[in-house]
Every structure is written in structure tokens, then in C-alpha cells.
XYZ file of C-alpha atoms in Angstrom:
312
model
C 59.177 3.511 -175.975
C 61.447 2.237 -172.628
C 59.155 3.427 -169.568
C 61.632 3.803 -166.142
C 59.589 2.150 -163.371
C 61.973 3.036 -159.551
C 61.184 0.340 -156.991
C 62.440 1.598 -153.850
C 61.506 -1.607 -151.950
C 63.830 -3.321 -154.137
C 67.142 -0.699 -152.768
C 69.105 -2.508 -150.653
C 72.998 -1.059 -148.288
C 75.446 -1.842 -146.823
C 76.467 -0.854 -143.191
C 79.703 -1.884 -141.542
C 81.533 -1.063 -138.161
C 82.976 -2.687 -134.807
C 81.776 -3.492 -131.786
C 83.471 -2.525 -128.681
C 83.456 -2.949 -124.924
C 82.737 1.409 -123.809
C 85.346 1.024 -120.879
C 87.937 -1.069 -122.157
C 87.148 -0.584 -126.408
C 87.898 -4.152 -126.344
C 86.198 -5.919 -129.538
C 83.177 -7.886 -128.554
C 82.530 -10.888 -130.136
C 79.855 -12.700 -131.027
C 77.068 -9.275 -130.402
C 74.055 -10.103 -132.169
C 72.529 -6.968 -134.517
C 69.294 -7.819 -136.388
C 67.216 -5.572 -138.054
C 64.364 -4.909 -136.078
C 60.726 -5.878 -137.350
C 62.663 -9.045 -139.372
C 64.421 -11.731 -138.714
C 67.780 -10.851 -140.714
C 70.493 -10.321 -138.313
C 74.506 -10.936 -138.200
C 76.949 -11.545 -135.767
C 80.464 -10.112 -134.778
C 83.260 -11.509 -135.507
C 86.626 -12.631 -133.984
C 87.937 -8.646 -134.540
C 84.339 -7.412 -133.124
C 83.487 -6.533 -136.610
C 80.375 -6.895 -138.754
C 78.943 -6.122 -142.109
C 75.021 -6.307 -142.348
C 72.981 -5.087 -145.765
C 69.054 -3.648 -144.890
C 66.684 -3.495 -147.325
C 65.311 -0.104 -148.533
C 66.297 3.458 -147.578
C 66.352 2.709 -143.923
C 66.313 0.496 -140.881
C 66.739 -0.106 -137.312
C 69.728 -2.060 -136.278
C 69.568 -3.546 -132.403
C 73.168 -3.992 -130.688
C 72.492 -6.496 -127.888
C 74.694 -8.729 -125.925
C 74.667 -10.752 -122.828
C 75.753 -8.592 -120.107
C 75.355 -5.672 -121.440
C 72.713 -2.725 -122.566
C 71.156 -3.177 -125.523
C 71.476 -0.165 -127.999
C 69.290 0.995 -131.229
C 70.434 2.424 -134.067
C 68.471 4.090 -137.206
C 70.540 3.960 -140.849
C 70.182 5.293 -143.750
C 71.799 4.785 -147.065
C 73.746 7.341 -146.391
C 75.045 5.732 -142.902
C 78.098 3.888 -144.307
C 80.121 3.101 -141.335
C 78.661 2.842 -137.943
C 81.315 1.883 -134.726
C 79.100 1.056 -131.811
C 80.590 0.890 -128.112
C 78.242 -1.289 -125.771
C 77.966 -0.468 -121.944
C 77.819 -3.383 -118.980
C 73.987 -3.670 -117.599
C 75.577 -3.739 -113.940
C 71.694 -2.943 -112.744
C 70.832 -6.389 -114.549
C 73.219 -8.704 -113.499
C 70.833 -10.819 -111.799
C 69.227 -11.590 -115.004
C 72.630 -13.344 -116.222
C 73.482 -17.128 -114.910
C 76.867 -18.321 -114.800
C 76.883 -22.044 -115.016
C 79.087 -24.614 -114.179
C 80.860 -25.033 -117.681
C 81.943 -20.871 -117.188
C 79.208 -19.553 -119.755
C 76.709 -17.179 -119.152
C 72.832 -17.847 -119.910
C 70.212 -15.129 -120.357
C 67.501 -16.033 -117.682
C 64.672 -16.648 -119.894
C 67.030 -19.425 -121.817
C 67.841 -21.612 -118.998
C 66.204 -24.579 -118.249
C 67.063 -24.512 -114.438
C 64.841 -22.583 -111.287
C 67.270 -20.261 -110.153
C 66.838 -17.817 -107.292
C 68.939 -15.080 -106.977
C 69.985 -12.911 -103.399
C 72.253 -10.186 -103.545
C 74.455 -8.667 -100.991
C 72.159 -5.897 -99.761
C 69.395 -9.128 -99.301
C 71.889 -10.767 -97.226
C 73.380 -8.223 -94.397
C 71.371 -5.214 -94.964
C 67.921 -6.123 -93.627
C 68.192 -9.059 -91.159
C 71.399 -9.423 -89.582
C 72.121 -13.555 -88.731
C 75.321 -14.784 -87.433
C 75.991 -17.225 -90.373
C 75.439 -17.263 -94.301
C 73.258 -20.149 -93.641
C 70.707 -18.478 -91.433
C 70.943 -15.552 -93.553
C 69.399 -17.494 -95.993
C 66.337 -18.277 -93.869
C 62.506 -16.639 -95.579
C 64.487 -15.692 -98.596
C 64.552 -18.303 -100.945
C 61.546 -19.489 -102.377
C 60.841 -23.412 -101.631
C 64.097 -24.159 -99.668
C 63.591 -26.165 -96.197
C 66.037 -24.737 -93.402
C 65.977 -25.652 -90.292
C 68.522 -25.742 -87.159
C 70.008 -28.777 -86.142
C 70.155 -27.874 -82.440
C 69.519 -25.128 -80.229
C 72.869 -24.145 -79.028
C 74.363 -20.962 -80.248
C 76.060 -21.582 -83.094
C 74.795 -24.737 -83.917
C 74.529 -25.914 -88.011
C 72.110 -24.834 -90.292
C 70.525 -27.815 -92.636
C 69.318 -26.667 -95.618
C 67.036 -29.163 -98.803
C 66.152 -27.068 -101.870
C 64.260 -30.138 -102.736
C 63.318 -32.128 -100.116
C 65.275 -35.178 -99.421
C 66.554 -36.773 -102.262
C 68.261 -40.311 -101.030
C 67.900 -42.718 -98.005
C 71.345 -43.063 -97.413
C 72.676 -39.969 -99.340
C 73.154 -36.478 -97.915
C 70.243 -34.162 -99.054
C 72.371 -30.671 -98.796
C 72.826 -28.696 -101.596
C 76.309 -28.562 -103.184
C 78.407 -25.213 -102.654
C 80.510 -23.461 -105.084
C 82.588 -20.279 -103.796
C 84.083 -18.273 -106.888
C 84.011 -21.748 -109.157
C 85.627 -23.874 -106.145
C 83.824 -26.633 -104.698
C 82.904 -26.188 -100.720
C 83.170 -28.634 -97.807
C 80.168 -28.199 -96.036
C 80.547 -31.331 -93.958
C 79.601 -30.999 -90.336
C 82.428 -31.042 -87.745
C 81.583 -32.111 -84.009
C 83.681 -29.796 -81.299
C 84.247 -32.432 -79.234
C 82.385 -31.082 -75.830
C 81.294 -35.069 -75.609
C 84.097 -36.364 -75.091
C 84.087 -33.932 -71.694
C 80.834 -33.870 -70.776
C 80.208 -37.483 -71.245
C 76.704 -36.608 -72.214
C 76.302 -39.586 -73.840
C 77.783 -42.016 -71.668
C 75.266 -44.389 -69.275
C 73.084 -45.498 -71.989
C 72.127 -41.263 -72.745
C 71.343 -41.099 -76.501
C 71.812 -36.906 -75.691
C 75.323 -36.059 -78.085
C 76.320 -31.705 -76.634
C 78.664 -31.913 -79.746
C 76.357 -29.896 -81.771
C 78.190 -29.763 -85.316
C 78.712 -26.496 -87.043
C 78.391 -26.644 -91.030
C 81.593 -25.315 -92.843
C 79.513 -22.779 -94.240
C 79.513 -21.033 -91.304
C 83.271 -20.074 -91.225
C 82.276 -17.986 -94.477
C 81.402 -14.194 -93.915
C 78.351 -12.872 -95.313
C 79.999 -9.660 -95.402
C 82.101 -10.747 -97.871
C 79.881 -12.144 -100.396
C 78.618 -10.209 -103.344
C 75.830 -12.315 -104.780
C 74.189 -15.874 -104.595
C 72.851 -17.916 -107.583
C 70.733 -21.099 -105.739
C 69.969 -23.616 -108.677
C 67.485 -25.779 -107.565
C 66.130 -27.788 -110.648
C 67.203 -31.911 -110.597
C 69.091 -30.574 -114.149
C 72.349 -28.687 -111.914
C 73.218 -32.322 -112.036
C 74.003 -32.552 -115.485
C 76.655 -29.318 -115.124
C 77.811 -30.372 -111.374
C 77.772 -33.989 -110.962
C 75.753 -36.343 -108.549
C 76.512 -34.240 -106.033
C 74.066 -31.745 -107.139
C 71.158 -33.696 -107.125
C 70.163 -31.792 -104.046
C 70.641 -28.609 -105.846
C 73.521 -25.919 -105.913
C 74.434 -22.706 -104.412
C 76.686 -20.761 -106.383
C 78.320 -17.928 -104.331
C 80.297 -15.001 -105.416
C 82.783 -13.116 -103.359
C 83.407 -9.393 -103.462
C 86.395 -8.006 -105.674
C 88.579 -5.324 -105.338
C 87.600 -2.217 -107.668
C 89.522 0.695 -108.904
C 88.979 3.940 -107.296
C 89.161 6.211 -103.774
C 89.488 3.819 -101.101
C 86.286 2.793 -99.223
C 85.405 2.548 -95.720
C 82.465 0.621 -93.986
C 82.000 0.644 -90.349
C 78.426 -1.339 -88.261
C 77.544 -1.975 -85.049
C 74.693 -3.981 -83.641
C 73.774 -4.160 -80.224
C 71.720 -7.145 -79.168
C 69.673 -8.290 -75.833
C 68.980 -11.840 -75.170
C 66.993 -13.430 -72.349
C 66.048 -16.938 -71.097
C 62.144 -17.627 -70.512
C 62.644 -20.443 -68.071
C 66.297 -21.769 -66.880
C 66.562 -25.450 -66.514
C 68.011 -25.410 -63.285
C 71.163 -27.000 -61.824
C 71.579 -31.133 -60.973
C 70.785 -31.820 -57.597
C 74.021 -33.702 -56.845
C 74.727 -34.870 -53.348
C 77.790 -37.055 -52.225
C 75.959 -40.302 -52.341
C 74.917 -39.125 -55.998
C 78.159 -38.714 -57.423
C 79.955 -41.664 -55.259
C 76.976 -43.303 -57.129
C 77.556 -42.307 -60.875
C 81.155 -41.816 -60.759
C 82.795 -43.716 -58.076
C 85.029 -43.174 -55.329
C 87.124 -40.569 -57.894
C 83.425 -38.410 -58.693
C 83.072 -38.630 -54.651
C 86.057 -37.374 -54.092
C 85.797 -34.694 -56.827
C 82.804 -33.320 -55.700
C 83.401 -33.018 -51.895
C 86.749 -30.963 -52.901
C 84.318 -28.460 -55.487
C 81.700 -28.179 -52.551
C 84.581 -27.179 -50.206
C 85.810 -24.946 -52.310
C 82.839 -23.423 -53.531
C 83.043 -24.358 -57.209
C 79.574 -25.129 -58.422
C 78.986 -22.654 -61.160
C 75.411 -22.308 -62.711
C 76.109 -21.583 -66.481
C 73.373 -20.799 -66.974
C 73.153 -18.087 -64.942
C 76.863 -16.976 -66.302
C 75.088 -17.167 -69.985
C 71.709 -15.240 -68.856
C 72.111 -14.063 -65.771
């Protein structure tokens, strides 16, 4: 006598489909779909296409990709063919590094600290005049500090500390994959003022970073790597850590308008007061020519207190 013994943990299927990108049903390659509660799993190929074989009657299959919403799916033996479009997780784009070789790293996989900002971070709480003191309070760790007190004066900023003697400490600056010149750029108000002329150490240059001609307004999100490994994707350069800026792109759609205004008061606590220059003063520091100079400004009445122009 032949006894018939079924042994459904034995059955086995077959499911097969594509993969495909929901708003432009491009293939996606390379989308990872394991069966959920193992660790069986296959991979899309070159044509977005994949063939994967569960055990039993059913199973869960997990579409996930980088950049993009994760999806479940329950089969059956009946299931057969199963085409599966995949939407863009625009609401977790922060989660997803670009480095410097053009890949893209899930967050929990890379081995660098990386701080993120977005736009709304940038302009839409605490107005600043530059991208550099917009970065002031919000990232974790960095050192930024002015390098002078006169308006517009350069922002320096160490993500970790200073690095060299000799070296420059600043972080390196990538704009939309280019490398940025941040170097500082006197105006040249010395050379006119002569501020530092007659043994005066005092420089009224006051360098403005590069950094500074870029628009916060027009910047769409900020990666800030600040771990001593940036080095090995950027160079040398980076040992003082990178910030990796993306500007805003054009989008299809109704055209857009954006219109702000801010209205600002500033005062002076105590005014330092004008030079108490007198004929014998300025025959003195500047010769006969700074004598004769300043008897033709008294005459015609051209002292001018900036100061008072500025805060007056």
C-alpha cells in the first residue's frame, strides 16, 4: 500500500515582473526585493526586471530602493506576474548622501558625520546677509566666528578645529559638484586710508570670503561632511571637512512667484568720535601737502563724521 503524504512547506513559485520609476516608467535597476522574515532576496536587472521563487503558498515581497518609497507586496501561488512602479521619497531626501564619486549612500551606511540644512533652515527663520552667517547655531560642532566687525566682513568657519600650522583650516566647498574659491579678497580701503602706515599694525581691508557672493536664496539644500574620512573622496583639501551645496532647479509646472521684505533698525551704543586734528597735527603727520590739505577742508567745511552719516 503507497500512502500520499502533501508537504506544503516543501511548495515552492515563481513570481516575475519589472520595476519602474511611477513618473517616468523608466526601469530601475539594481531595486532590491527580499522576502520579508528571510534573508532570500534578488535584484533587478539591467531591463528593471526580476524573477524571485518564495517558498510555500505565500510571501511578502519588499520593493525598496535608495531614493525612493519602499513598497510591500503579498503573493500567492496564484500571483504569477507582478509589475511594481516605485515613487521618489522627496520627504526623505535628507536621509540620502551624495558623495564625491556621484553615488548615493543611505545614511545609516556611511561612515562620515554629516549634517544636513535645508532651504527653509536657511532663509526662513533667521534672515543673515551671507550663506556663511546663515550657517551660524545650526550646525552641530562647527566653530564660526567673524573676522572683523565691519559690515560685511568674512565669516571663518572650522568643522574641526584647526587642522595644520601653516595650512588653512576652512572647510572645502562644492556648489552642484564644482569646487568653490572661498579665498578671502582684501577691498583695498588700505591702500587709501593708510591705516597701516606709521608703524599701525590696524589693516581697514577687512576681506570678504567668496562665499559671500553666493545667495542663500538660491540654494536648495546643504550636506556639511565633517568626519577626517571626506578626505579620502575630496582630496587634502578636505581635511578640514566639506560643505556640499545644492542649488535650486527649474521644475515643470505654473510659474511661481516669491516676493519678501525685511525692514531692519540698527543703532550705535557709543560712537568713537572724530580725530582731533589741528594744523600743527596734520603739518605733523603728513607734511607741508596734509597742512595744506587740511586748511583747504576746514575752509571749506569738509570734515564729515561717518559715523554719524552711518548712525546718525
Amino acid at each position: 500500500m503507497i500512502l500520499g503524504i502533501s508537504a506544503p512547506a516543501a511548495a515552492q513559485f515563481t513570481v516575475a515582473g519589472t520595476v519602474t520609476d511611477q513618473q517616468t516608467g523608466e526601469p530601475l535597476i539594481g531595486v532590491t526585493i527580499p522576502i520579508e522574515g528571510t534573508s532570500t532576496g534578488v535584484v533587478t536587472n539591467s531591463e528593471g526586471e526580476y524573477e524571485i521563487t518564495p517558498r510555500g503558498t505565500s510571501a511578502v515581497l519588499v520593493f525598496s530602493y535608495v531614493g525612493y518609497q519602499s513598497r510591500s507586496f503579498e503573493v500567492t501561488t496564484g500571483t504569477g506576474t507582478l509589475d511594481v512602479t516605485l515613487r521618489q521619497d522627496i520627504a526623505e531626501l535628507g536621509e540620502v548622501v551624495v558623495s564625491g564619486l556621484g553615488t548615493t549612500v543611505k545614511r545609516q551606511n556611511l561612515a562620515n558625520a554629516v549634517s544636513s540644512i535645508s532651504a527653509s533652515e536657511l532663509v526662513g527663520k533667521s534672515p543673515a546677509q551671507t550663506l556663511s552667517s546663515n550657517l551660524y547655531g545650526k550646525v552641530t560642532g562647527a566653530e564660526i566666528s567673524a573676522n572683523s566687525g565691519a559690515p560685511g566682513g568674512g565669516i571663518s568657519i572650522r568643522m574641526r578645529g584647526v587642522t595644520s600650522i601653516n595650512g588653512a583650516s576652512q572647510p572645502l566647498y562644492i556648489v552642484d559638484g564644482i569646487y568653490y574659491n572661498n579665498d578671502d579678497i582684501p577691498n583695498g580701503s588700505s591702500a587709501v586710508t593708510a591705516a597701516a602706515a606709521g608703524g599701525s599694525a590696524s589693516n581697514q581691508d577687512n576681506p570678504v570670503n567668496r562665499i559671500a557672493d553666493l545667495n542663500p536664496e538660491d540654494i536648495e539644500s546643504i550636506e556639511i561632511l565633517k568626519g577626517a574620512s571626506a578626505a579620502a573622496i575630496y582630496g587634502q583639501r578636505a581635511s578640514g571637512g566639506v560643505v556640499i551645496i545644492s542649488t535650486k532647479r527649474g521644475s515643470s509646472g505654473a510659474p511661481q512667484f516669491s516676493y519678501s521684505q525685511r525692514v531692519g533698525i540698527t543703532t550705535i551704543q557709543k560712537k568713537l568720535g572724530m580725530r582731533n586734528f589741528t594744523a600743527a597735527t596734520a603739518d605733523s603727520a603728513f607734511g607741508s601737502t596734509g597742512r595744506t590739505l587740511f586748511e583747504e577742508a576746514r575752509a571749506q567745511n569738509r570734515f564729515i563724521d561717518y559715523e554719524e552719516e552711518l548712525y546718525g
